[in-house]
PDB file of C-alpha atoms and ligand atoms in Angstrom:
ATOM      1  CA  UNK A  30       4.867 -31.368  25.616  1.00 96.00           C
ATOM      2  CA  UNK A  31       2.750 -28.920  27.044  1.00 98.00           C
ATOM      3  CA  UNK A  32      -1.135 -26.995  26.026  1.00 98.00           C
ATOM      4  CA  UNK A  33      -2.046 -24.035  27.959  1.00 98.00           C
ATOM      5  CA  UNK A  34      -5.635 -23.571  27.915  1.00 98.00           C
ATOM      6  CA  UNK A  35      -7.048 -20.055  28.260  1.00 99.00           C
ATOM      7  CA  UNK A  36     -10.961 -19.911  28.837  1.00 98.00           C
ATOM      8  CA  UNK A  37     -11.805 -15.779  28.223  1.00 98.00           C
ATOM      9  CA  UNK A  38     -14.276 -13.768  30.234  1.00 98.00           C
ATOM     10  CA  UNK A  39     -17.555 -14.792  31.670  1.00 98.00           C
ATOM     11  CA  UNK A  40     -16.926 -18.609  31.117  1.00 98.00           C
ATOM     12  CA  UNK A  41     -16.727 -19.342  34.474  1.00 97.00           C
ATOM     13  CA  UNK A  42     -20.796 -18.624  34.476  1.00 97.00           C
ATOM     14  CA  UNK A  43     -20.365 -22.098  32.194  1.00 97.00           C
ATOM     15  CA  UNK A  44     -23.629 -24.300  33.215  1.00 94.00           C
ATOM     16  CA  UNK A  45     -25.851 -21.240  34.762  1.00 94.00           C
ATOM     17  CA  UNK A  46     -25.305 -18.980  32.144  1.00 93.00           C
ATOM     18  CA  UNK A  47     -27.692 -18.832  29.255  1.00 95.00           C
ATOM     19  CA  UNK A  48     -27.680 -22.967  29.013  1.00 95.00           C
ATOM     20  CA  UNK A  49     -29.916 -23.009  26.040  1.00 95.00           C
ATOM     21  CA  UNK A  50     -26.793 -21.349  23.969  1.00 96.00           C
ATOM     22  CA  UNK A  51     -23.761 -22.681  25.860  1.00 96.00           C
ATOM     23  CA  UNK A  52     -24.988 -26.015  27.313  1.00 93.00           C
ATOM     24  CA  UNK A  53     -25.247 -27.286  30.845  1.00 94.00           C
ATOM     25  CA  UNK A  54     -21.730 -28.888  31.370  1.00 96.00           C
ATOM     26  CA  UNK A  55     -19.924 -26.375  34.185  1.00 97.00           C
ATOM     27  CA  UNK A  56     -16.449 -25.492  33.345  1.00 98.00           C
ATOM     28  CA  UNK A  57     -15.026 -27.299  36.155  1.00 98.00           C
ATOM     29  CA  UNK A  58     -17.014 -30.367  33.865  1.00 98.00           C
ATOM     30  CA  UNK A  59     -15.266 -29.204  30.899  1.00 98.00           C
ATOM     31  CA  UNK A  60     -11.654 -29.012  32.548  1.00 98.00           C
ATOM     32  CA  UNK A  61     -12.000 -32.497  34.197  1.00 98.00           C
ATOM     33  CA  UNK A  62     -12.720 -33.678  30.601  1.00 98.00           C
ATOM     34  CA  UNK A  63      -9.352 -31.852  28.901  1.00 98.00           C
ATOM     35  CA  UNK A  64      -7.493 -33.025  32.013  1.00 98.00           C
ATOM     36  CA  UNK A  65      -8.267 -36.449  31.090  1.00 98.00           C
ATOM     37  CA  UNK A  66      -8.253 -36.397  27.398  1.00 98.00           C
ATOM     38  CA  UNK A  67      -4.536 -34.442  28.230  1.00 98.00           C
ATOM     39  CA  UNK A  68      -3.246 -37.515  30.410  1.00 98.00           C
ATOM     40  CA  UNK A  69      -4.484 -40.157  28.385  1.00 97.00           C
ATOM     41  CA  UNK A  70      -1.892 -38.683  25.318  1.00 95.00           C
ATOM     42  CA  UNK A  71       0.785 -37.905  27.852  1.00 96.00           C
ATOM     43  CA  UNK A  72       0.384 -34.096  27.283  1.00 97.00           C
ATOM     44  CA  UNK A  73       0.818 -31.798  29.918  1.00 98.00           C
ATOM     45  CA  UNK A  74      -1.987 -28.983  30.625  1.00 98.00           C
ATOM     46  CA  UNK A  75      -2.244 -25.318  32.309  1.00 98.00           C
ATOM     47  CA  UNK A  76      -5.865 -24.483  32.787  1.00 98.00           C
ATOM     48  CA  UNK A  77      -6.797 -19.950  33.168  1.00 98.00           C
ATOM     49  CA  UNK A  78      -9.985 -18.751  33.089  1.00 98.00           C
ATOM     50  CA  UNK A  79     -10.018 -14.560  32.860  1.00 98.00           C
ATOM     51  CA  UNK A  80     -12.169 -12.112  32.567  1.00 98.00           C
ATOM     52  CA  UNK A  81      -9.386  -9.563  32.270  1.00 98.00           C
ATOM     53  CA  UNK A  82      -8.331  -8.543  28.383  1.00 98.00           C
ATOM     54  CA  UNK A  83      -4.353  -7.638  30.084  1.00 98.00           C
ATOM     55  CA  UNK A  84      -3.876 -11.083  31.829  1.00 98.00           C
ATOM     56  CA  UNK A  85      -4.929 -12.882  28.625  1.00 98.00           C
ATOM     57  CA  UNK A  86      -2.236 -10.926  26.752  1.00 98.00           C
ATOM     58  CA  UNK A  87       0.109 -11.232  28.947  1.00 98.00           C
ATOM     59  CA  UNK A  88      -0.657 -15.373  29.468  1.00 98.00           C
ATOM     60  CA  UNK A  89      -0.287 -15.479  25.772  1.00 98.00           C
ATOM     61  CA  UNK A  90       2.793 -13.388  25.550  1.00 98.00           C
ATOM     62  CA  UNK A  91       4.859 -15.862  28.027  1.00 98.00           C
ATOM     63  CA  UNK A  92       3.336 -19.012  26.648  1.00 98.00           C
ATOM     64  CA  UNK A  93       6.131 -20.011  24.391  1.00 95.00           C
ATOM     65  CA  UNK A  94       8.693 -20.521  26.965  1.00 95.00           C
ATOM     66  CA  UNK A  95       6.919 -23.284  28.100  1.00 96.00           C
ATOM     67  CA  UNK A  96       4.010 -24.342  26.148  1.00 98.00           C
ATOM     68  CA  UNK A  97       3.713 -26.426  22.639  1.00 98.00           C
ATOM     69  CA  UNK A  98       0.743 -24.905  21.797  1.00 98.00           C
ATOM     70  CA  UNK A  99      -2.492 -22.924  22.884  1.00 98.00           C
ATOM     71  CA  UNK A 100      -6.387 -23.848  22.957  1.00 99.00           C
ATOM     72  CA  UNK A 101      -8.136 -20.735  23.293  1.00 99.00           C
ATOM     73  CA  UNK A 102     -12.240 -19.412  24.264  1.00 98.00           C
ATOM     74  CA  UNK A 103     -11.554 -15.457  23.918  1.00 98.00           C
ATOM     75  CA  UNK A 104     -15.273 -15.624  24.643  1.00 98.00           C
ATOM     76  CA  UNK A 105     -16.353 -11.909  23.928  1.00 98.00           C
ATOM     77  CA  UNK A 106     -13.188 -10.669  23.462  1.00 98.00           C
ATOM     78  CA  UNK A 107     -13.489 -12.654  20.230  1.00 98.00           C
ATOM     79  CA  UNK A 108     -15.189  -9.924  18.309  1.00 98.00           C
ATOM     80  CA  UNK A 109     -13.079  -6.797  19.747  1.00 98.00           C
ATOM     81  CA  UNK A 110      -9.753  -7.376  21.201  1.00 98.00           C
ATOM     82  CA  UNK A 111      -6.669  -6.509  18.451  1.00 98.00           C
ATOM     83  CA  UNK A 112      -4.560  -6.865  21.604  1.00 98.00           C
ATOM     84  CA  UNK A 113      -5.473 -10.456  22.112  1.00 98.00           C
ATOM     85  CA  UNK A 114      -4.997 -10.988  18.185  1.00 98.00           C
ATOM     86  CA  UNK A 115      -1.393  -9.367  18.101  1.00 98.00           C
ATOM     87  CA  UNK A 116      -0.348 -11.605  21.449  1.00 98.00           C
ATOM     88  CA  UNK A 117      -1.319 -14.596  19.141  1.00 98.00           C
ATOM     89  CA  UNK A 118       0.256 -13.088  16.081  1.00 98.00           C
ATOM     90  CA  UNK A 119       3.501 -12.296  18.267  1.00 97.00           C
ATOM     91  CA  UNK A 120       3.685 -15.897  19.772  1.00 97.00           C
ATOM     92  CA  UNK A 121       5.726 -18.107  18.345  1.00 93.00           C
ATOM     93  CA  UNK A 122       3.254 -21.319  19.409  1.00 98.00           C
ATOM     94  CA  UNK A 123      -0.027 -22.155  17.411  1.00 98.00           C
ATOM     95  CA  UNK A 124      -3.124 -21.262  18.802  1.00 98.00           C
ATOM     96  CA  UNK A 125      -6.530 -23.091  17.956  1.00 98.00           C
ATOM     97  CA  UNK A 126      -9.823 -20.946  18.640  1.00 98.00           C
ATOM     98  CA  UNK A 127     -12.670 -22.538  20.284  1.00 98.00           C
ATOM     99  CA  UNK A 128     -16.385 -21.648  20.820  1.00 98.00           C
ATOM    100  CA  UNK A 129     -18.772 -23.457  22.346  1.00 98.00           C
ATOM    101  CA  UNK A 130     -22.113 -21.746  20.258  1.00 98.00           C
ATOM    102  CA  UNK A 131     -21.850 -21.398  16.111  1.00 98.00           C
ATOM    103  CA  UNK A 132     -20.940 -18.080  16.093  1.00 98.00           C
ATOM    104  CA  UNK A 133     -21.549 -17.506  12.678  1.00 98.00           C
ATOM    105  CA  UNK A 134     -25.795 -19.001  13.494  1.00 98.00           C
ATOM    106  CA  UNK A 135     -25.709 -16.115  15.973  1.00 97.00           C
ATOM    107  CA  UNK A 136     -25.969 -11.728  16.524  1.00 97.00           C
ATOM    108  CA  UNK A 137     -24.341  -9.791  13.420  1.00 97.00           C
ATOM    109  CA  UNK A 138     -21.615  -8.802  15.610  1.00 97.00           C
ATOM    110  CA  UNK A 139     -20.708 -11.935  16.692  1.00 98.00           C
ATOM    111  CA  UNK A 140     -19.958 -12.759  13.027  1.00 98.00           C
ATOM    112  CA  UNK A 141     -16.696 -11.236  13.296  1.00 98.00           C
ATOM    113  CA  UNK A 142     -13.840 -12.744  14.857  1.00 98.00           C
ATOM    114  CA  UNK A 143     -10.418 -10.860  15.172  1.00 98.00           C
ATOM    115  CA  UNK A 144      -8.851 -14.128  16.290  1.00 98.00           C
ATOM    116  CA  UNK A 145      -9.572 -16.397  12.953  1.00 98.00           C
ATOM    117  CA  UNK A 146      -6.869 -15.062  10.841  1.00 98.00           C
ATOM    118  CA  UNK A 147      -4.045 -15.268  13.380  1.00 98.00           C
ATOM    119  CA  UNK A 148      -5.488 -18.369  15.020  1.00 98.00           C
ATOM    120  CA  UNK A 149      -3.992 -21.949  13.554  1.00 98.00           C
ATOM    121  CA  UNK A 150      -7.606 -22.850  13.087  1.00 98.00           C
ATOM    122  CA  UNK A 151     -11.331 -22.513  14.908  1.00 98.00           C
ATOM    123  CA  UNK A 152     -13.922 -24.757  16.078  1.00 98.00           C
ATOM    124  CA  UNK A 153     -17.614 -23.633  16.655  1.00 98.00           C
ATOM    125  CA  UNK A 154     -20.580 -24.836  17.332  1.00 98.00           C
ATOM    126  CA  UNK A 155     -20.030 -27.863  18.828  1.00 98.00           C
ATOM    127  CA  UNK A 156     -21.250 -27.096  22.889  1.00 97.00           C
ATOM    128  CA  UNK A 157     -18.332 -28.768  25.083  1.00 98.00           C
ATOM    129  CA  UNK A 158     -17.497 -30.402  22.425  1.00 98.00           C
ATOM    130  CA  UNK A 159     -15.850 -27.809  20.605  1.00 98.00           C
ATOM    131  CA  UNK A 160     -13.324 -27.597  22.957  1.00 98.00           C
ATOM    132  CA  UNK A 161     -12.638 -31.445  23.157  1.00 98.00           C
ATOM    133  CA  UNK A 162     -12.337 -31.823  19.476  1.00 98.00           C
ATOM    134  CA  UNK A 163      -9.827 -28.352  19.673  1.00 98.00           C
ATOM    135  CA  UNK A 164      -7.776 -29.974  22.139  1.00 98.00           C
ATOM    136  CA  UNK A 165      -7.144 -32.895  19.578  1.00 98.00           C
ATOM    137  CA  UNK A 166      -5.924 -30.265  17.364  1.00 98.00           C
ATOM    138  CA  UNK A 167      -3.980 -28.409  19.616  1.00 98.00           C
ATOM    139  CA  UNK A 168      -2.608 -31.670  20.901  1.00 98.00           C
ATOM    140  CA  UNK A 169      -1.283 -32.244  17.115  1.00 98.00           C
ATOM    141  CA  UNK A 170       0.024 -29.357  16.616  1.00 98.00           C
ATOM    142  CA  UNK A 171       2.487 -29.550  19.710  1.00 97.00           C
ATOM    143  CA  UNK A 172       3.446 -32.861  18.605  1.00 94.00           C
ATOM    144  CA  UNK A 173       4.122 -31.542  15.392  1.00 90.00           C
ATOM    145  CA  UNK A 174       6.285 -28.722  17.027  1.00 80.00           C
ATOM    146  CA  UNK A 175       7.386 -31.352  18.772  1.00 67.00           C
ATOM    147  CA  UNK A 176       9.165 -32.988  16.496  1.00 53.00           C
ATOM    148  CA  UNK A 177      10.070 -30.029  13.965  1.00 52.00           C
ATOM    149  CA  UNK A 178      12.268 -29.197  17.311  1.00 50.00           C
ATOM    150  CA  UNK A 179      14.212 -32.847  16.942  1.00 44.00           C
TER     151      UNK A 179
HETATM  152  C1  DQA B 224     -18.436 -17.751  22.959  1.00 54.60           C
HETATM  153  C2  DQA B 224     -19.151 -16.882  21.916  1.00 54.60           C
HETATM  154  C3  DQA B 224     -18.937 -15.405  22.210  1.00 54.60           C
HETATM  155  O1  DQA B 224     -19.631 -14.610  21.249  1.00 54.60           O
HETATM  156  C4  DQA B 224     -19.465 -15.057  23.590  1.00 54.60           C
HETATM  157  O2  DQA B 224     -19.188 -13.698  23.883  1.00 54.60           O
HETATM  158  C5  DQA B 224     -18.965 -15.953  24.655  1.00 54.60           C
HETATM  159  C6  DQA B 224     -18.826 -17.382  24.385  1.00 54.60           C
HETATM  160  C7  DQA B 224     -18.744 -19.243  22.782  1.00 54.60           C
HETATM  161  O3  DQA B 224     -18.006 -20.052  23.348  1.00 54.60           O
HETATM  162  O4  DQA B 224     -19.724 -19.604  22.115  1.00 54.60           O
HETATM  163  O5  DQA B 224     -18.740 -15.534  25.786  1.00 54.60           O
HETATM  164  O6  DQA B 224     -17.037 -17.591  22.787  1.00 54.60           O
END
């Protein structure tokens, strides 16, 4: 069983970049934390950061052949990319959606997100945390593919 995780663009900045919204933990903090929360259920895990709206598609559009499920950040691509929404749509795996500020406390246009509908479900709000508690999701809904494959 296997969770590719997909962290969109300008997450790297993760710790320096506006803390008071995203929270001081680095994203090399953050992967530690899914690496260990991945080996302590016996999951497997593929970390990719991106700032590039193509190489998120096309990470998405080879996932099934050997991932159980996805736990995505589309980070700004969020509110505008139909291409990243019809990569989810076209996968075959579930993806859960993950943000680490409420985006629905936040700018009008960051109301919106393109990924909801096609995403298994979302978690927002939450700092790090958010993508800790998505992993746990994730994490269930491989096993649950898991098992619907024998
Ligand atoms: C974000 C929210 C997005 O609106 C923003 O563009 C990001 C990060 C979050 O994790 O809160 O880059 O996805």
């Amino acid at each position: 069983m296997k969770i590719l995780v997909i962290h969109g663009p300008n997450l790297h900045l993760l710790g320096r970049r506006e803390p008071e919204i995203y929270g001081g933990a680095t994203l090399d903090e953050i992967d530690a934390e899914l690496r260990r929360l991945a080996a302590a259920e016996g999951i497997g895990i593929e970390i990719v950061q991106s700032n590039h709206e193509g190489e998120i598609v096309e990470r998405i559009g080879a996932a099934s052949a050997s991932f159980d499920s996805i736990l995505i950040n589309p980070a700004a691509y969020t509110h505008t990319s139909v291409a990243i929404r019809d990569a989810i749509l076209a996968a075959t795996i579930p993806a859960v959606e993950v943000h680490l500020s409420n985006i629905y406390a936040r700018e009008e246009f960051r109301r919106t997100s393109l990924i909801a509908p096609v995403a298994a479900g979302q978690v927002s709000g939450f700092g790090a945390m958010s993508y800790y508690l998505g992993f746990r999701a994730a994490a269930a809904l491989a096993r649950g593919r898991s098992h619907a494959a024998g």
